[in-house]
CSV table of C-alpha atoms in Angstrom, one decimal:
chain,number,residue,atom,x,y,z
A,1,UNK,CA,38.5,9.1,-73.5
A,2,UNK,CA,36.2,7.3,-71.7
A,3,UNK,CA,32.8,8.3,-71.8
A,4,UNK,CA,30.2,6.5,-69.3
A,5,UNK,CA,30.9,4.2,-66.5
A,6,UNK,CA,28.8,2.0,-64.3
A,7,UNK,CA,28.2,2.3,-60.3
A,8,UNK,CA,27.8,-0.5,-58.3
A,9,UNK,CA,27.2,-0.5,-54.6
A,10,UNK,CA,27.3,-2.8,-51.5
A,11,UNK,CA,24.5,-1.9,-49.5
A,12,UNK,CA,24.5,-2.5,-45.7
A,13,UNK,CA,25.3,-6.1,-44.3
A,14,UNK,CA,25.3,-7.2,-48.4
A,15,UNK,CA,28.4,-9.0,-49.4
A,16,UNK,CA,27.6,-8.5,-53.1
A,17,UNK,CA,26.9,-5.6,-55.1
A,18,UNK,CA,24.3,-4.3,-57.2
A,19,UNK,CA,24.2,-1.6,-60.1
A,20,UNK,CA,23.0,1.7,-58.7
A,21,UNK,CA,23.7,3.4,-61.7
A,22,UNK,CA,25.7,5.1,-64.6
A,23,UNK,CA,28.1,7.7,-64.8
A,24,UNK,CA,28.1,9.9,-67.9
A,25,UNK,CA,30.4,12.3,-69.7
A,26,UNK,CA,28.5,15.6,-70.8
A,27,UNK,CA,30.0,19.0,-72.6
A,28,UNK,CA,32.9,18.2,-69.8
A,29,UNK,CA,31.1,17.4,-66.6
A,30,UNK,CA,30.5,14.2,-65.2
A,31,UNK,CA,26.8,13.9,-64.4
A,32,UNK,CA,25.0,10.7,-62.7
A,33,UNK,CA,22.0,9.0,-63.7
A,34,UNK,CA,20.1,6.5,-60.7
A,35,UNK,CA,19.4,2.8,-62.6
A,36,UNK,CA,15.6,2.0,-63.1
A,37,UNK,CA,16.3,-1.6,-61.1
A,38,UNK,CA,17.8,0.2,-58.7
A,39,UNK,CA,14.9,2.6,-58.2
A,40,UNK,CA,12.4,0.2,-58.5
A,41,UNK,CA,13.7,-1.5,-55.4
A,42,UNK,CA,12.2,1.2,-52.8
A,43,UNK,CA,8.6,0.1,-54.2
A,44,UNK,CA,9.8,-3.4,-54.0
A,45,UNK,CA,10.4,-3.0,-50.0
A,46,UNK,CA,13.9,-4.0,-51.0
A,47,UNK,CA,17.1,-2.0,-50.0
A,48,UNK,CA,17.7,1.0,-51.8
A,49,UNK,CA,20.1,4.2,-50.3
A,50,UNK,CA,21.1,6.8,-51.9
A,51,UNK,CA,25.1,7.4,-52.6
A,52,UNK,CA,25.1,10.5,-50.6
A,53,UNK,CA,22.0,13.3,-49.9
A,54,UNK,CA,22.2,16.2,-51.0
A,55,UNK,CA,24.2,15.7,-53.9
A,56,UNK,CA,22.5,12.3,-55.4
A,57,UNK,CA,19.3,11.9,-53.8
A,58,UNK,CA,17.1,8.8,-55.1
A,59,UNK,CA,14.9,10.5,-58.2
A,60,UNK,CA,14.8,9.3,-61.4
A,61,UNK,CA,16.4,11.3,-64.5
A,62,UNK,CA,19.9,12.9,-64.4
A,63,UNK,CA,20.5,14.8,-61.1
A,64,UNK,CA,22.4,18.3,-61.6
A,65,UNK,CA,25.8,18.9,-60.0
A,66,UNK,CA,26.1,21.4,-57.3
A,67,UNK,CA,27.3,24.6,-58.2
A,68,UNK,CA,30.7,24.6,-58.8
A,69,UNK,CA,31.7,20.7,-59.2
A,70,UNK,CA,32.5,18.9,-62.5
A,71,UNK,CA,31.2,15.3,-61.1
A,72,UNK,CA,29.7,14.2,-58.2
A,73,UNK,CA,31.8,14.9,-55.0
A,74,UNK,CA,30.9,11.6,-53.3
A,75,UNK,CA,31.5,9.7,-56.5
A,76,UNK,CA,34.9,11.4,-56.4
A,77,UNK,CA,35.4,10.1,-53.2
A,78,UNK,CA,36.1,6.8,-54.5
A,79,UNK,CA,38.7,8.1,-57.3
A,80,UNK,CA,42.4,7.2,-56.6
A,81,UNK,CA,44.7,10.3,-55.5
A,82,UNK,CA,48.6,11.3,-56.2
A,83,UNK,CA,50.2,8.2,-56.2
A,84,UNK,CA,47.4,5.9,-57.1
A,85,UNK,CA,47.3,7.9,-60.6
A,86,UNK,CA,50.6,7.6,-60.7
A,87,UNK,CA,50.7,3.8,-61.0
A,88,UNK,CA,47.9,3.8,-63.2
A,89,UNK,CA,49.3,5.8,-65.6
A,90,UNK,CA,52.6,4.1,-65.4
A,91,UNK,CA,50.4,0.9,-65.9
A,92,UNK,CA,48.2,1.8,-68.6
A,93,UNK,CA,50.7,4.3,-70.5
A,94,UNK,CA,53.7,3.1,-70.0
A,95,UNK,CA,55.4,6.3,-69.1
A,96,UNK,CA,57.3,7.2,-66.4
A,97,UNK,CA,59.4,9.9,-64.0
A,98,UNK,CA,58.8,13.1,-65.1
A,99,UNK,CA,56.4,12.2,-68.5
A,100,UNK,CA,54.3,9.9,-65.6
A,101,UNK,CA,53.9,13.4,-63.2
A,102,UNK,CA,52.9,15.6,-66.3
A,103,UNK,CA,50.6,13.2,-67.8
A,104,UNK,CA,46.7,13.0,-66.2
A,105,UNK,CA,43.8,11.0,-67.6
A,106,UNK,CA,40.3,11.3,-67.9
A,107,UNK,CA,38.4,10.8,-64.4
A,108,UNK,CA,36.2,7.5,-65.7
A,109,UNK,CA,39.7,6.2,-66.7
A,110,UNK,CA,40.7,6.7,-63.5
A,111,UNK,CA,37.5,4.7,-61.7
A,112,UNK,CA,37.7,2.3,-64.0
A,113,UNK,CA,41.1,0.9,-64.0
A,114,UNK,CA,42.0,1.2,-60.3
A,115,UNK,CA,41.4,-1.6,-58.2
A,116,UNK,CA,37.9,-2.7,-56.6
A,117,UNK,CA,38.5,-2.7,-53.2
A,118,UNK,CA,38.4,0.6,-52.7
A,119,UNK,CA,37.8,2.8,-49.1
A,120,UNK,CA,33.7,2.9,-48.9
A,121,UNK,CA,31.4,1.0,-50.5
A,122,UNK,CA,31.5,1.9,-54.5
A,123,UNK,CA,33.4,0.2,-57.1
A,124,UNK,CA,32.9,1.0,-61.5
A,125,UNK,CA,32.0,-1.0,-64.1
A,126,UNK,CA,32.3,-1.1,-68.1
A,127,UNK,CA,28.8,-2.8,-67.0
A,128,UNK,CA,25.7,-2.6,-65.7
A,129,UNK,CA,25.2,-6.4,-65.7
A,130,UNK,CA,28.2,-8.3,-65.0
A,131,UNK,CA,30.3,-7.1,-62.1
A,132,UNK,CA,34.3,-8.5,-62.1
A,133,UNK,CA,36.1,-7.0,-59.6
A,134,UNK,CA,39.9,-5.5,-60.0
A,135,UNK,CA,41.2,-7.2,-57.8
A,136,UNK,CA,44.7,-9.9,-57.3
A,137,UNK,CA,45.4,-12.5,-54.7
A,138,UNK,CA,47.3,-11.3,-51.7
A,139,UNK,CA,50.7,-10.6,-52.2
A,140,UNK,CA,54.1,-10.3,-50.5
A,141,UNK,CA,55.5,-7.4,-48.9
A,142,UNK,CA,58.7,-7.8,-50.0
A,143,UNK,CA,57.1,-7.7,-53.9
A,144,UNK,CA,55.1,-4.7,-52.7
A,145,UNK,CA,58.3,-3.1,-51.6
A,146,UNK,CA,59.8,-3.5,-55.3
A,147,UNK,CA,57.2,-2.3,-57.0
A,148,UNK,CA,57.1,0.9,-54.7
A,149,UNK,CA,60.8,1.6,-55.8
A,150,UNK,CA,60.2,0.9,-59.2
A,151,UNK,CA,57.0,3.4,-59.4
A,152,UNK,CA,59.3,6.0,-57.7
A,153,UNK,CA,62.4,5.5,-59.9
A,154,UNK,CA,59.9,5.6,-63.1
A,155,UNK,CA,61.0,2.7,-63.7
A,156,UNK,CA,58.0,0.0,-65.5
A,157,UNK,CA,56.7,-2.4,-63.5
A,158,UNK,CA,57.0,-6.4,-64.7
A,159,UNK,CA,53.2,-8.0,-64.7
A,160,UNK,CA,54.0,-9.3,-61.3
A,161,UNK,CA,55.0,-5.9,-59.4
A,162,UNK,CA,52.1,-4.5,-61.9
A,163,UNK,CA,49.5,-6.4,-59.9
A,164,UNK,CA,51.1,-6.4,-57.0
A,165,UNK,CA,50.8,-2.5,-56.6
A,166,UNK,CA,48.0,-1.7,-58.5
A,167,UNK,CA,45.3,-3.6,-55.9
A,168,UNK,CA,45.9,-0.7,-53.7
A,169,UNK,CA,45.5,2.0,-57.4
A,170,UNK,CA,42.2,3.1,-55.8
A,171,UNK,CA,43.5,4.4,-52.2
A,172,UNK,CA,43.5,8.4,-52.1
A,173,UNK,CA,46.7,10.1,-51.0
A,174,UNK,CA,49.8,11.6,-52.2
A,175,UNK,CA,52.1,8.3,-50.7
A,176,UNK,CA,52.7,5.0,-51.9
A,177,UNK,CA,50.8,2.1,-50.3
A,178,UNK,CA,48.6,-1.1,-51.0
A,179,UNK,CA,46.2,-2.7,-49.6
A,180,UNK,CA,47.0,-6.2,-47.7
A,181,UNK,CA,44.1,-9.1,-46.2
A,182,UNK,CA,44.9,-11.2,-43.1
A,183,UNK,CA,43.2,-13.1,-40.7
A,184,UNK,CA,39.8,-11.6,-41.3
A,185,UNK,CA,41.1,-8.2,-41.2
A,186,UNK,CA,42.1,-5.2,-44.2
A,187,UNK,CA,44.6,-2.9,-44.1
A,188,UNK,CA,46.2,0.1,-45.5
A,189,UNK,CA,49.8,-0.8,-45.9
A,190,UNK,CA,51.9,2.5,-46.3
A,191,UNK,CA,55.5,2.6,-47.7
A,192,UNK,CA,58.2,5.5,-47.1
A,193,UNK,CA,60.0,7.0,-50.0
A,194,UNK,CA,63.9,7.8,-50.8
A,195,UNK,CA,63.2,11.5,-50.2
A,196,UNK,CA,61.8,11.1,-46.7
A,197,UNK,CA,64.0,14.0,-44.5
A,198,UNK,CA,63.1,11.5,-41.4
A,199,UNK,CA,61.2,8.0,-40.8
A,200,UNK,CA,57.5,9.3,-42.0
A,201,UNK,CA,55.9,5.6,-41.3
A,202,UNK,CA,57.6,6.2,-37.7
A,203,UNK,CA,56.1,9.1,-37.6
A,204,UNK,CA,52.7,8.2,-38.1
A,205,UNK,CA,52.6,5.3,-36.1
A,206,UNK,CA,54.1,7.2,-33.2
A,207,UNK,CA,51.4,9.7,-33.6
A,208,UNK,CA,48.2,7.8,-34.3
A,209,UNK,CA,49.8,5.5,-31.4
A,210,UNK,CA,49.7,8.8,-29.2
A,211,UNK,CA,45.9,9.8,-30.8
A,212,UNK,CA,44.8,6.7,-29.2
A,213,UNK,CA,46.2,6.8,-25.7
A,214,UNK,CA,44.8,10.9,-25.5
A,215,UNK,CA,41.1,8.8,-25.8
A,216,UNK,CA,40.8,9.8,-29.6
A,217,UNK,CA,38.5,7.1,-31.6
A,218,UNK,CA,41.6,5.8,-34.1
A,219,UNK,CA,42.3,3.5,-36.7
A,220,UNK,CA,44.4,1.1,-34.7
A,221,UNK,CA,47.8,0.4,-36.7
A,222,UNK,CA,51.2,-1.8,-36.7
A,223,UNK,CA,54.4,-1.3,-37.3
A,224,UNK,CA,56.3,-4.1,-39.7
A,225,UNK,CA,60.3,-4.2,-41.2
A,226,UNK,CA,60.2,-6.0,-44.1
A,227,UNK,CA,63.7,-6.4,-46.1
A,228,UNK,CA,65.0,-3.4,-43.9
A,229,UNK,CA,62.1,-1.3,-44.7
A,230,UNK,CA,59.3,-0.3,-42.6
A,231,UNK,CA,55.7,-0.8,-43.3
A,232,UNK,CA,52.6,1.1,-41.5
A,233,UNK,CA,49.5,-1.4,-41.5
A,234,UNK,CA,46.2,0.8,-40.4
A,235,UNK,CA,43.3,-1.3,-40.2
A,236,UNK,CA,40.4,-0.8,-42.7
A,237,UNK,CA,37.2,0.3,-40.5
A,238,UNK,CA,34.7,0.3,-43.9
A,239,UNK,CA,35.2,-3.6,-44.0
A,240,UNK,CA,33.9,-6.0,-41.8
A,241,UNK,CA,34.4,-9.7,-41.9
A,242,UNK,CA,31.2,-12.2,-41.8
A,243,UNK,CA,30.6,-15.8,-42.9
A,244,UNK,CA,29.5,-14.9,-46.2
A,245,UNK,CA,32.0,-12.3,-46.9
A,246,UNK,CA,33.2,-9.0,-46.3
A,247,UNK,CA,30.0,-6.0,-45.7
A,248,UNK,CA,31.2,-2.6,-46.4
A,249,UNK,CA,30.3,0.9,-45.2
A,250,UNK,CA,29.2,3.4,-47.4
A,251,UNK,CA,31.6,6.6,-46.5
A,252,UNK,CA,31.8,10.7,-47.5
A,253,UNK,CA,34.5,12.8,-47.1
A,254,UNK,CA,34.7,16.2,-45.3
A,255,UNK,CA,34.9,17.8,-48.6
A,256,UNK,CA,32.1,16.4,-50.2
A,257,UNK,CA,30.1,17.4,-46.5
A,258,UNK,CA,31.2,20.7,-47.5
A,259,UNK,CA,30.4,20.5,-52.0
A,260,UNK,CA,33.4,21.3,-52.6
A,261,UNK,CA,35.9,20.4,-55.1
A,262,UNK,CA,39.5,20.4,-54.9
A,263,UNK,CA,39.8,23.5,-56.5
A,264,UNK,CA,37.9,25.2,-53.4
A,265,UNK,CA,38.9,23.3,-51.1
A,266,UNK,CA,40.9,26.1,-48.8
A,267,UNK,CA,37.7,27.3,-48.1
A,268,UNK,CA,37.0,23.9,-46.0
A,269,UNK,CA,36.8,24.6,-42.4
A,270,UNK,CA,36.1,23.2,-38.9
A,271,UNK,CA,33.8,25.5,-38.2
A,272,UNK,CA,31.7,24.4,-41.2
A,273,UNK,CA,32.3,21.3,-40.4
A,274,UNK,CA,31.1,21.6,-36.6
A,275,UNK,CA,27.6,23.0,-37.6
A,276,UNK,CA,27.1,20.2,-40.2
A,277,UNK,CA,28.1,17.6,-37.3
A,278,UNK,CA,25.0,19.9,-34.9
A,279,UNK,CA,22.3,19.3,-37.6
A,280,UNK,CA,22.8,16.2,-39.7
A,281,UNK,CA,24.9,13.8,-37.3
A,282,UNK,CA,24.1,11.5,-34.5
A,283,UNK,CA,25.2,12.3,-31.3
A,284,UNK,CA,26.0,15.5,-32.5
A,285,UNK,CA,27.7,16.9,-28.7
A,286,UNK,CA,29.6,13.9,-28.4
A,287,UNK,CA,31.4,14.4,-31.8
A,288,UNK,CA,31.9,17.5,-31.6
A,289,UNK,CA,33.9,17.0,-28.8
A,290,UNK,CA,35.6,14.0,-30.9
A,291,UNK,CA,36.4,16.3,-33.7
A,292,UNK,CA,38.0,19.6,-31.5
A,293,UNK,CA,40.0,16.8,-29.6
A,294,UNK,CA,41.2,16.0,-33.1
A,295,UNK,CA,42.0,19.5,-34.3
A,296,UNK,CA,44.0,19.7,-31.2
A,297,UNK,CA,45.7,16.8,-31.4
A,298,UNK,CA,46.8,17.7,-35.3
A,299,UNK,CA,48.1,20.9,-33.8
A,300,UNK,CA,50.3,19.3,-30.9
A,301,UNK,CA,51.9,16.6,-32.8
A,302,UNK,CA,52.9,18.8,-35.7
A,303,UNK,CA,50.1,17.1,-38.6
A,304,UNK,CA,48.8,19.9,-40.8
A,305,UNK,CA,47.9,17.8,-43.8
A,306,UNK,CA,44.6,17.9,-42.2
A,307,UNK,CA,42.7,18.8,-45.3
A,308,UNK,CA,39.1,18.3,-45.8
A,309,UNK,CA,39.4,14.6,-47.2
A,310,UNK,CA,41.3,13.4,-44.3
A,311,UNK,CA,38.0,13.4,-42.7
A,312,UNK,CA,35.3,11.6,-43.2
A,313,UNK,CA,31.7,10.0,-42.0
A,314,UNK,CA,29.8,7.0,-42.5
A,315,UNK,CA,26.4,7.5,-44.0
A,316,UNK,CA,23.8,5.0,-43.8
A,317,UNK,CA,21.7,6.3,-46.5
A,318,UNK,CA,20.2,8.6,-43.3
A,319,UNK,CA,22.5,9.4,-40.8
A,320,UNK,CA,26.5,10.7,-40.7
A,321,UNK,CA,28.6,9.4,-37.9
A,322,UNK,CA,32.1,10.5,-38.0
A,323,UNK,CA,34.7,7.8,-38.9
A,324,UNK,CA,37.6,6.5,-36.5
A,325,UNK,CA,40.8,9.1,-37.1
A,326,UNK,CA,43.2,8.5,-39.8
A,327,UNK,CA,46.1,10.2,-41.7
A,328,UNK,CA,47.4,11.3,-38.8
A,329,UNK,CA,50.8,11.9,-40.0
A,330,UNK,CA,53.7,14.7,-38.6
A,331,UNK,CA,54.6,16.9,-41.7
A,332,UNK,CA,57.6,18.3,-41.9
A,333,UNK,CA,58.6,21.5,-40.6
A,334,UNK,CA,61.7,23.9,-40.6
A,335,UNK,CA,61.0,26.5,-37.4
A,336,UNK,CA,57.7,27.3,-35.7
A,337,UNK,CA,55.0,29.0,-37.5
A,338,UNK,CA,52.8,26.8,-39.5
A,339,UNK,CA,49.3,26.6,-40.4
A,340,UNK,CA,46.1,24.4,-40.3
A,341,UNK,CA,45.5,22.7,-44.4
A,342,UNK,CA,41.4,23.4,-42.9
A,343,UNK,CA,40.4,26.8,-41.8
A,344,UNK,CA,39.6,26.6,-37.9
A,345,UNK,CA,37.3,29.9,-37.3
A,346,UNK,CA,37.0,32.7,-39.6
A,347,UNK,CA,40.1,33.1,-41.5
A,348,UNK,CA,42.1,31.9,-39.2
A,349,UNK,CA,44.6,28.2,-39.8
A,350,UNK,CA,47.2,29.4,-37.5
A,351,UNK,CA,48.4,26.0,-35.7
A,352,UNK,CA,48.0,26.9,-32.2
A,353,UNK,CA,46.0,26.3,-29.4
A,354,UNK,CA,45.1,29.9,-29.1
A,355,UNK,CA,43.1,29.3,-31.9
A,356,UNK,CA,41.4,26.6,-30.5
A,357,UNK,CA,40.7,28.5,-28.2
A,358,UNK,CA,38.7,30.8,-29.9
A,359,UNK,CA,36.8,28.6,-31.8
A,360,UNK,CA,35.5,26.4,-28.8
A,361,UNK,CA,32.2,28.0,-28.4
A,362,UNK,CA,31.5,26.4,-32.1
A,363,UNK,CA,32.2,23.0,-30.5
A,364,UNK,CA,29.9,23.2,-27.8
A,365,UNK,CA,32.5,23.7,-25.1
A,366,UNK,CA,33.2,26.6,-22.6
A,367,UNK,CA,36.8,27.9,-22.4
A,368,UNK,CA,37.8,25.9,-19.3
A,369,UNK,CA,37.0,22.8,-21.0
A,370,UNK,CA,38.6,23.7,-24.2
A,371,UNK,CA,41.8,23.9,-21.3
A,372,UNK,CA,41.2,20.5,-19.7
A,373,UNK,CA,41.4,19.3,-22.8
A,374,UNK,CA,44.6,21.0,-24.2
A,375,UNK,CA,46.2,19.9,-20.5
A,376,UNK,CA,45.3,16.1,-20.9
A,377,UNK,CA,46.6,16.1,-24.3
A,378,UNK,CA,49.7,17.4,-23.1
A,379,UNK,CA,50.4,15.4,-20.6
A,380,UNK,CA,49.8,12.0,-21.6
A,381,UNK,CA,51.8,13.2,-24.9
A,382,UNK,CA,54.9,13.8,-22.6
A,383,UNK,CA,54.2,10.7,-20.3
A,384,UNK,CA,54.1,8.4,-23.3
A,385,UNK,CA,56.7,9.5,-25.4
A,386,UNK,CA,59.5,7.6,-24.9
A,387,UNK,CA,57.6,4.3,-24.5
A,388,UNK,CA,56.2,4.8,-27.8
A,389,UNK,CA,59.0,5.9,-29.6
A,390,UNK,CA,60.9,2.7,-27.9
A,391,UNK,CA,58.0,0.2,-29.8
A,392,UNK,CA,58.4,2.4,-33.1
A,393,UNK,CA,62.6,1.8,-32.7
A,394,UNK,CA,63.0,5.4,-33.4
A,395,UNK,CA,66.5,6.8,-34.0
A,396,UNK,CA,67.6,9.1,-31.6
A,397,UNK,CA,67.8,11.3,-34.6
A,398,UNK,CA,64.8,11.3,-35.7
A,399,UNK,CA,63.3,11.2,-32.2
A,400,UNK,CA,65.3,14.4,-31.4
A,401,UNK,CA,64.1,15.6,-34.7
A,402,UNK,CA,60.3,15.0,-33.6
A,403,UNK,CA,60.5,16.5,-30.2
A,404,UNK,CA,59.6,19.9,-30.1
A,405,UNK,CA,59.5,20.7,-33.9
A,406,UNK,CA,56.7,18.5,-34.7
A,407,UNK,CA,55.9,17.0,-31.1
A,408,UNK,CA,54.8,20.2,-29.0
A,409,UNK,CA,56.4,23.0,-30.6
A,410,UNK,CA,56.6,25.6,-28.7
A,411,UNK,CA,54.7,27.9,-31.5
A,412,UNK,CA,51.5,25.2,-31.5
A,413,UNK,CA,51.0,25.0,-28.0
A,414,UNK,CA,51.1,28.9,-27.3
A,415,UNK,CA,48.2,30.2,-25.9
């Protein structure tokens, strides 16, 4: 077990980072401790921002969790998810199908041996001197493609597919992807599975294609076939490309907004979420407008994975500004009824505009402009349709599959 690791940070515009501080193991609970050189930079008028306020505000000594949490939520952040465990556990154990999926490692296991080029602006070290990044060259699709299959067969990987999948180890999510550099731009390169009932990369491009032409603020994404299979690309909005390297934003997730852990994580709501957005974000009106035009667009195109860390905010060591959308992916769905993985008002997830509706008022918005906004939605959703589904090359199976089950089913837009 692995018992202290090292955090290092870029700070803003840096292309290099520096030790913040380490990570500890105590009676269980993982408890963070701010470096004295990193401390010592505030007095030195040199940058210095803290990981996230609240949780880890810059004071020296070991800073208590908050109630309820084992480790740090921001830190937690930057651990991989479902399928990023998975292929480090099939890397670093050697097991796989069902032993793989029964097996879980320690959490500083889990920083420490998934790649450094992970979503914000952490990575972990075994020191607080020397940093080496995780990371491999870029890599084929096709190879990615192989090792996908192989992680999903639980079959081992050779070194080559090893390296090849485990650069994109520290990526949250339940799905297999990686992460792939070109032309001055990152992306998230997401993979479908065997046991996918339709074409979920489809899916998503079709909807986060549809997110953007209803005026949400969206990671903007392309659709690839490589060997027969296709390949989601979403663009990476926490890197930015300069001439000496690549800056990178510092990010939180919804949950961590909330302190929450996983565990509690059904208690995440919008309406939470909406009064955080009035008192610590910038242009507060603005996104709250953003973010109920996002809960309504979840609702009409059929995504209710919409759990608290599929959204997320910049921080600037200051300020929160919400992120562009992403994970905006159609779940599958047998009939009508269905529910919200985030509470929208009170105890209410029911997936329909009705409940919308009633939580408005949270959002700054009157009733009638709670309706404009389910009416444009609407209608640029039925105007655009086919023209997107033609640039996805969506079966007419799946597209009939889509329509009106996860697309604008009649139980979602009910009000």
């Amino acid at each position: 077990m692995t018992s202290e690791a090292f955090v290092w940070i870029w700070l803003p515009q840096e292309t290099t980072p520096v030790v913040a501080g380490k990570l500890e193991v105590d009676n269980g609970k993982i408890l963070f401790n701010y470096g004295k050189s990193y401390l010592a930079r505030i007095h030195d008028e040199k940058a210095a921002v803290s990981i996230y306020e609240p949780e880890l505000p810059l004071k020296a000594g070991v800073l208590p969790l908050l109630e309820g949490l084992s480790m740090p939520s921001c830190i937690r952040d930057a651990s991989p998810d479902a399928w990023g465990r998975r292929v480090i556990i099939n890397k670093k154990l050697g097991l796989k199908g069902q032993h793989a999926d029964a097996t879980e490692l320690d959490e500083l296991t889990y920083l420490l041996e998934s790649g450094s080029d992970r979503i914000g602006a952490l990575d972990f070290q075994a020191s607080p001197t020397e940093y080496v990044p995780r990371a491999v060259s870029n890599v084929q699709l096709t190879e990615l493609l192989d090792s996908v299959a192989r992680i999903e067969q639980g079959l081992l990987l050779t070194p080559e597919l090893d390296q090849a999948l485990f650069h994109g180890s520290s990526i949250g999510g339940a799905r297999p992807k990686a992460l792939i550099e070109e032309q001055h731009k990152k992306y998230v390169a997401k993979f479908s599975l065997s046991s996918d009932l339709y074409n979920v990369v489809k899916a998503e491009f079709i909807a986060m294609r549809l997110a953007a032409l209803v005026g949400l603020n969206v990671a903007p994404v392309r659709l690839l076939k490589v060997a027969g299979k296709d390949i989601l690309l979403v663009e990476r909005f926490d890197r930015q490309h300069t001439a000496q390297g690549w800056t990178r934003k510092m990010m939180v997730s919804a949950l961590t907004l909330f302190g929450l852990d996983e565990m509690m994580a059904r208690y995440a709501s919008y309406e939470t979420l909406a009064d955080i957005i009035r008192h610590r974000f910038t242009t507060p009106k603005k996104t709250l407008h953003e973010l109920f035009s996002r809960l309504v667009f979840n609702i009409l195109c059929g995504n209710n994975d919409d759990h608290a860390r599929n959204h997320a905010a910049f921080w600037d060591g200051q300020f929160l500004e919400l992120t562009p959308a992403y994970d905006i992916c159609p779940q599958a769905r047998a009939g009508g009824e269905t529910s919200q993985a985030m509470l929208i008002m009170n105890n209410n997830r029911a997936s329909q505009l009705q409940s919308c509706l009633l939580a408005a008022h949270k959002f700054l918005l009157s009733e009638d402009e709670a309706r404009q906004i389910f009416a444009h939605q609407i209608a640029v959703i039925q105007a655009n349709w086919d023209q997107v589904c033609e640039q996805a090359a969506l079966s007419e199976v799946d597209k009939r599959y889509l329509w009106e089950r996860q697309f604008l089913n009649p139980y979602s837009i009910h009000i």
